[in-house]
Coordinates of C-alpha atoms in Angstrom, one line a residue:
X96 CA -8.2 13.1 10.9
X97 CA -11.0 14.3 8.8
X98 CA -12.2 12.0 6.0
X99 CA -11.8 12.8 2.0
X100 CA -14.9 14.6 1.2
X101 CA -16.0 11.4 -1.0
X102 CA -16.1 9.5 2.4
X103 CA -17.8 11.7 4.7
X104 CA -21.3 10.0 4.1
X105 CA -20.1 6.8 4.7
X106 CA -21.9 5.0 7.5
X107 CA -20.2 1.5 7.3
X108 CA -20.5 -0.4 10.3
X109 CA -22.4 2.3 12.0
X110 CA -25.2 0.9 14.5
X111 CA -28.1 3.1 14.1
X112 CA -31.2 2.8 16.3
X113 CA -34.6 3.9 14.8
X114 CA -37.7 4.5 17.2
X115 CA -40.8 4.3 15.6
X116 CA -39.0 2.2 12.9
X117 CA -41.9 0.4 11.8
X118 CA -43.6 3.4 10.4
X119 CA -43.5 5.2 7.0
X120 CA -40.9 7.8 7.7
X121 CA -38.9 5.2 10.2
X122 CA -38.8 2.9 7.3
X123 CA -37.2 5.7 5.2
X124 CA -34.6 6.5 7.5
X125 CA -33.4 2.8 7.9
X126 CA -33.3 2.7 4.1
X127 CA -31.1 5.6 4.0
X128 CA -28.9 4.0 6.7
X129 CA -28.3 0.7 5.2
X130 CA -28.0 2.1 1.7
X131 CA -24.8 3.8 2.9
X132 CA -23.4 0.9 4.8
X133 CA -24.6 1.1 8.3
X134 CA -26.5 -1.3 10.4
X135 CA -30.5 -0.3 11.1
X136 CA -32.2 -1.5 14.4
X137 CA -35.9 -0.9 14.1
X138 CA -37.8 -0.2 17.6
X139 CA -41.3 -0.4 17.7
X140 CA -44.4 -2.0 19.4
X141 CA -46.0 -2.7 15.7
X142 CA -44.7 -6.3 15.2
X143 CA -46.2 -7.2 12.1
X144 CA -44.7 -4.1 10.2
X145 CA -41.4 -3.9 12.1
X146 CA -40.5 -7.7 11.3
X147 CA -41.8 -7.1 7.5
X148 CA -39.8 -3.8 7.2
X149 CA -36.7 -5.3 8.6
X150 CA -36.8 -8.2 6.3
X151 CA -37.5 -6.2 3.3
X152 CA -35.0 -3.8 3.8
X153 CA -32.3 -6.4 4.4
X154 CA -33.4 -8.2 1.1
X155 CA -33.6 -5.3 -0.8
X156 CA -30.3 -3.6 0.1
X157 CA -28.3 -6.7 1.1
X158 CA -27.5 -5.1 4.4
X159 CA -28.6 -5.8 8.1
X160 CA -31.5 -4.2 9.3
X161 CA -33.3 -5.9 12.7
X162 CA -36.4 -5.3 14.4
X163 CA -36.8 -5.5 18.1
X164 CA -39.9 -5.0 19.8
X165 CA -39.5 -2.3 22.5
X166 CA -42.2 -0.1 24.2
X167 CA -40.0 3.4 24.3
X168 CA -42.2 4.7 27.2
X169 CA -41.1 2.1 29.5
X170 CA -37.6 2.2 30.7
X171 CA -37.4 -1.2 31.9
X172 CA -37.9 -2.2 28.4
X173 CA -35.4 0.4 26.7
X174 CA -32.8 -0.8 29.4
X175 CA -33.4 -4.6 28.3
X176 CA -33.0 -3.8 24.6
X177 CA -29.9 -1.5 25.3
X178 CA -28.3 -4.6 27.0
X179 CA -29.1 -6.8 24.1
X180 CA -27.8 -4.5 21.3
X181 CA -24.6 -3.9 23.5
X182 CA -24.2 -7.7 23.6
X183 CA -25.0 -8.3 20.1
X184 CA -23.2 -5.3 18.3
X185 CA -20.8 -4.0 21.0
X186 CA -21.7 -0.4 20.4
X187 CA -24.3 2.0 19.7
X188 CA -23.5 4.5 17.2
X189 CA -26.5 6.7 16.3
X190 CA -30.1 7.1 17.8
X191 CA -32.8 8.4 15.5
X192 CA -35.8 9.6 17.9
X193 CA -38.4 9.3 15.3
X194 CA -41.5 7.8 17.3
X195 CA -44.6 9.8 17.4
X196 CA -48.2 9.7 17.5
X197 CA -49.8 11.9 14.6
X198 CA -53.3 12.2 14.4
X199 CA -54.4 12.2 10.8
X200 CA -56.8 15.1 10.6
X201 CA -60.4 15.0 9.7
X202 CA -60.6 11.2 9.2
X203 CA -63.7 10.7 11.6
X204 CA -66.2 12.7 13.1
X205 CA -65.3 11.9 16.6
X206 CA -61.6 12.5 15.8
X207 CA -62.5 16.0 14.9
X208 CA -64.3 16.8 18.1
X209 CA -61.7 15.0 20.2
X210 CA -58.7 17.1 18.7
X211 CA -60.1 20.3 19.4
X212 CA -58.5 22.3 22.2
X213 CA -61.8 22.8 24.2
X214 CA -62.2 18.9 24.2
X215 CA -58.7 17.4 24.3
X216 CA -58.4 14.9 26.9
X217 CA -56.0 14.5 29.6
X218 CA -55.6 10.8 28.6
X219 CA -54.7 11.8 24.7
X220 CA -52.4 14.6 26.1
X221 CA -50.5 12.2 28.4
X222 CA -50.3 9.3 26.1
X223 CA -49.1 11.6 23.2
X224 CA -46.6 13.4 25.2
X225 CA -45.6 10.1 26.5
X226 CA -44.7 8.6 23.3
X227 CA -43.4 11.6 21.5
X228 CA -41.4 13.4 24.1
X229 CA -40.9 11.2 27.1
X230 CA -39.9 8.0 24.7
X231 CA -37.5 10.4 23.5
X232 CA -36.1 11.3 26.8
X233 CA -36.2 7.9 28.0
X234 CA -34.3 6.6 24.9
X235 CA -31.6 9.5 24.8
X236 CA -31.0 8.9 28.7
X237 CA -30.3 5.3 28.2
X238 CA -28.7 4.9 24.8
X239 CA -27.0 8.3 25.2
X240 CA -25.4 6.7 28.6
X241 CA -24.2 4.0 26.7
X242 CA -22.5 6.3 24.2
X243 CA -21.0 8.4 26.8
X244 CA -19.1 5.2 28.3
X245 CA -17.7 4.8 24.9
X246 CA -17.1 8.6 24.6
X247 CA -18.5 8.7 21.0
X248 CA -22.5 9.1 19.7
X249 CA -24.7 10.7 17.9
X250 CA -28.5 11.4 18.5
X251 CA -31.0 12.6 15.9
X252 CA -34.2 14.0 17.2
X253 CA -37.0 14.3 14.5
X254 CA -38.7 17.5 15.2
X255 CA -40.9 19.2 12.7
X256 CA -41.6 22.5 10.9
X257 CA -44.4 22.6 13.3
X258 CA -41.7 22.6 16.1
X259 CA -40.6 26.1 14.8
X260 CA -44.2 27.5 14.1
X261 CA -47.5 27.1 15.3
X262 CA -50.3 24.9 13.0
X263 CA -52.3 26.9 10.6
X264 CA -55.6 25.6 11.6
X265 CA -57.2 27.0 8.4
X266 CA -55.7 24.2 6.5
X267 CA -58.1 21.8 7.9
X268 CA -61.3 23.7 7.6
X269 CA -64.4 22.3 6.1
X270 CA -67.2 24.5 4.9
X271 CA -69.5 21.9 5.7
X272 CA -69.1 21.8 9.4
X273 CA -69.8 24.0 12.3
X274 CA -67.3 25.3 14.3
X275 CA -67.1 23.0 17.2
X276 CA -66.5 20.1 14.8
X277 CA -64.1 21.5 12.9
X278 CA -61.0 19.5 12.5
X279 CA -57.7 20.9 14.0
X280 CA -54.0 19.6 14.4
X281 CA -54.1 18.7 18.1
X282 CA -52.5 20.6 20.6
X283 CA -50.0 17.8 21.5
X284 CA -48.2 17.8 18.1
X285 CA -46.7 21.1 18.1
X286 CA -45.9 21.1 21.8
X287 CA -43.7 17.7 21.5
X288 CA -41.8 19.0 18.2
X289 CA -41.3 22.3 20.0
X290 CA -40.0 20.1 23.2
X291 CA -38.1 18.0 21.0
X292 CA -35.8 21.0 20.1
X293 CA -35.4 22.1 23.6
X294 CA -34.1 18.3 24.4
X295 CA -31.7 18.3 21.5
X296 CA -30.1 21.6 22.8
X297 CA -29.9 20.3 26.3
X298 CA -28.2 17.0 25.2
X299 CA -25.9 19.1 23.0
X300 CA -24.2 20.7 25.8
X301 CA -24.8 18.0 28.5
X302 CA -22.7 15.5 26.9
X303 CA -20.5 17.5 24.8
X304 CA -17.3 16.5 26.3
X305 CA -18.2 12.8 26.0
X306 CA -18.0 13.1 22.4
X307 CA -21.7 12.9 21.8
X308 CA -23.4 15.5 19.8
X309 CA -27.1 15.7 19.4
X310 CA -29.1 17.6 16.2
X311 CA -32.8 17.9 15.2
X312 CA -34.5 17.3 11.9
X313 CA -37.2 19.7 11.1
X314 CA -39.3 18.2 8.0
X315 CA -42.3 19.5 6.5
X316 CA -45.4 17.9 5.5
X317 CA -45.0 14.6 3.3
X318 CA -47.4 13.8 0.6
X319 CA -49.0 10.4 1.4
X320 CA -52.3 10.7 -0.6
X321 CA -53.7 13.6 1.4
X322 CA -57.1 15.1 0.1
X323 CA -56.4 17.4 -2.6
X324 CA -58.2 20.3 -1.1
X325 CA -55.7 20.1 1.9
X326 CA -52.6 19.5 -0.3
X327 CA -53.6 22.7 -2.5
X328 CA -54.0 24.8 0.6
X329 CA -50.8 24.0 2.2
X330 CA -48.8 24.0 -1.1
X331 CA -49.8 27.8 -1.3
X332 CA -48.1 28.5 1.9
X333 CA -44.6 26.6 0.7
X334 CA -42.3 28.7 -1.6
X335 CA -41.5 25.3 -3.6
X336 CA -45.3 24.9 -4.2
X337 CA -45.6 21.2 -3.1
X338 CA -45.2 18.9 -0.2
X339 CA -42.0 16.7 0.5
X340 CA -41.8 13.4 -1.3
X341 CA -41.5 10.3 0.9
X342 CA -37.9 9.6 0.3
X343 CA -36.6 13.2 0.4
X344 CA -35.5 13.4 3.7
X345 CA -33.1 10.4 3.1
X346 CA -30.2 12.6 2.2
X347 CA -30.6 14.7 5.6
X348 CA -30.6 11.5 7.7
X349 CA -27.3 10.5 6.0
X350 CA -25.9 13.8 6.6
X351 CA -26.8 14.0 10.2
X352 CA -25.7 10.2 10.7
X353 CA -22.3 10.7 9.1
X354 CA -19.2 12.5 9.5
X355 CA -20.4 14.9 7.0
X356 CA -22.0 17.0 9.9
X357 CA -19.3 16.2 12.5
X358 CA -19.0 19.7 13.6
X359 CA -22.9 20.3 13.9
X360 CA -24.1 20.0 17.3
X361 CA -27.3 21.4 19.0
X362 CA -28.6 22.5 15.7
X363 CA -32.1 22.2 13.7
X364 CA -32.0 21.2 10.5
X365 CA -35.1 22.5 8.7
X366 CA -36.2 21.0 5.2
X367 CA -39.6 22.4 4.7
X368 CA -39.7 23.5 1.0
X369 CA -39.3 27.3 2.7
X370 CA -42.6 27.2 4.4
X371 CA -41.1 28.5 8.0
X372 CA -39.1 31.4 6.2
X373 CA -42.3 33.3 5.3

């Protein structure tokens, strides 16, 4: 039976796991969940920021937000956390695969050389693929299997506008550097975000009969005090002429996590100010 329109976005009593929950964007996802009545479970390896975020969100919104240390690239740890959560909360309703390694372009000289495709190391490739793609696979496999037992669940994979288009490396160029030191967006970021969309489509069909749906969110760049010249250049590529504000994806998370998107499965929700339509 369908809910009335006024209740479609209600997340009351839903248990929502957020990987990379100690990070800035993961925290915003958690705020959205608890504000609409859900219980947010933050998973991360940054214990200081994780416990701090969970405590501050719980205090601010008066609802449960908990933190658990979990290396999502270690299936044993993921299985252990799954068992703990099922024991404590009895079920898992939503998984938000948010964890990723995102290098900030142009911070240090050695990073500029490291990030270039010619120099990008296999070690860095493996590490970043492991967190951003393998971690999403393992969490989907473990937590999704638990959802399948209950025949109900919702997986939200965080992709990017760079999961749809290629990075525009001209955004990062600097006039004072030779070509071999020009900063670039590393190859791994776009590859991972494209892969996340593929994983989403696979899960959406694989577990559809088990009452599980999967969708991806493709956000554009978020303004977090980036250099002014970069902000100007990227804003020129966006029809709305600006980057996203830090809280501007909360509505999308609530929509995807709630019954408001109950007939949405295997889709990519693109919210990028119009950048990818050009």
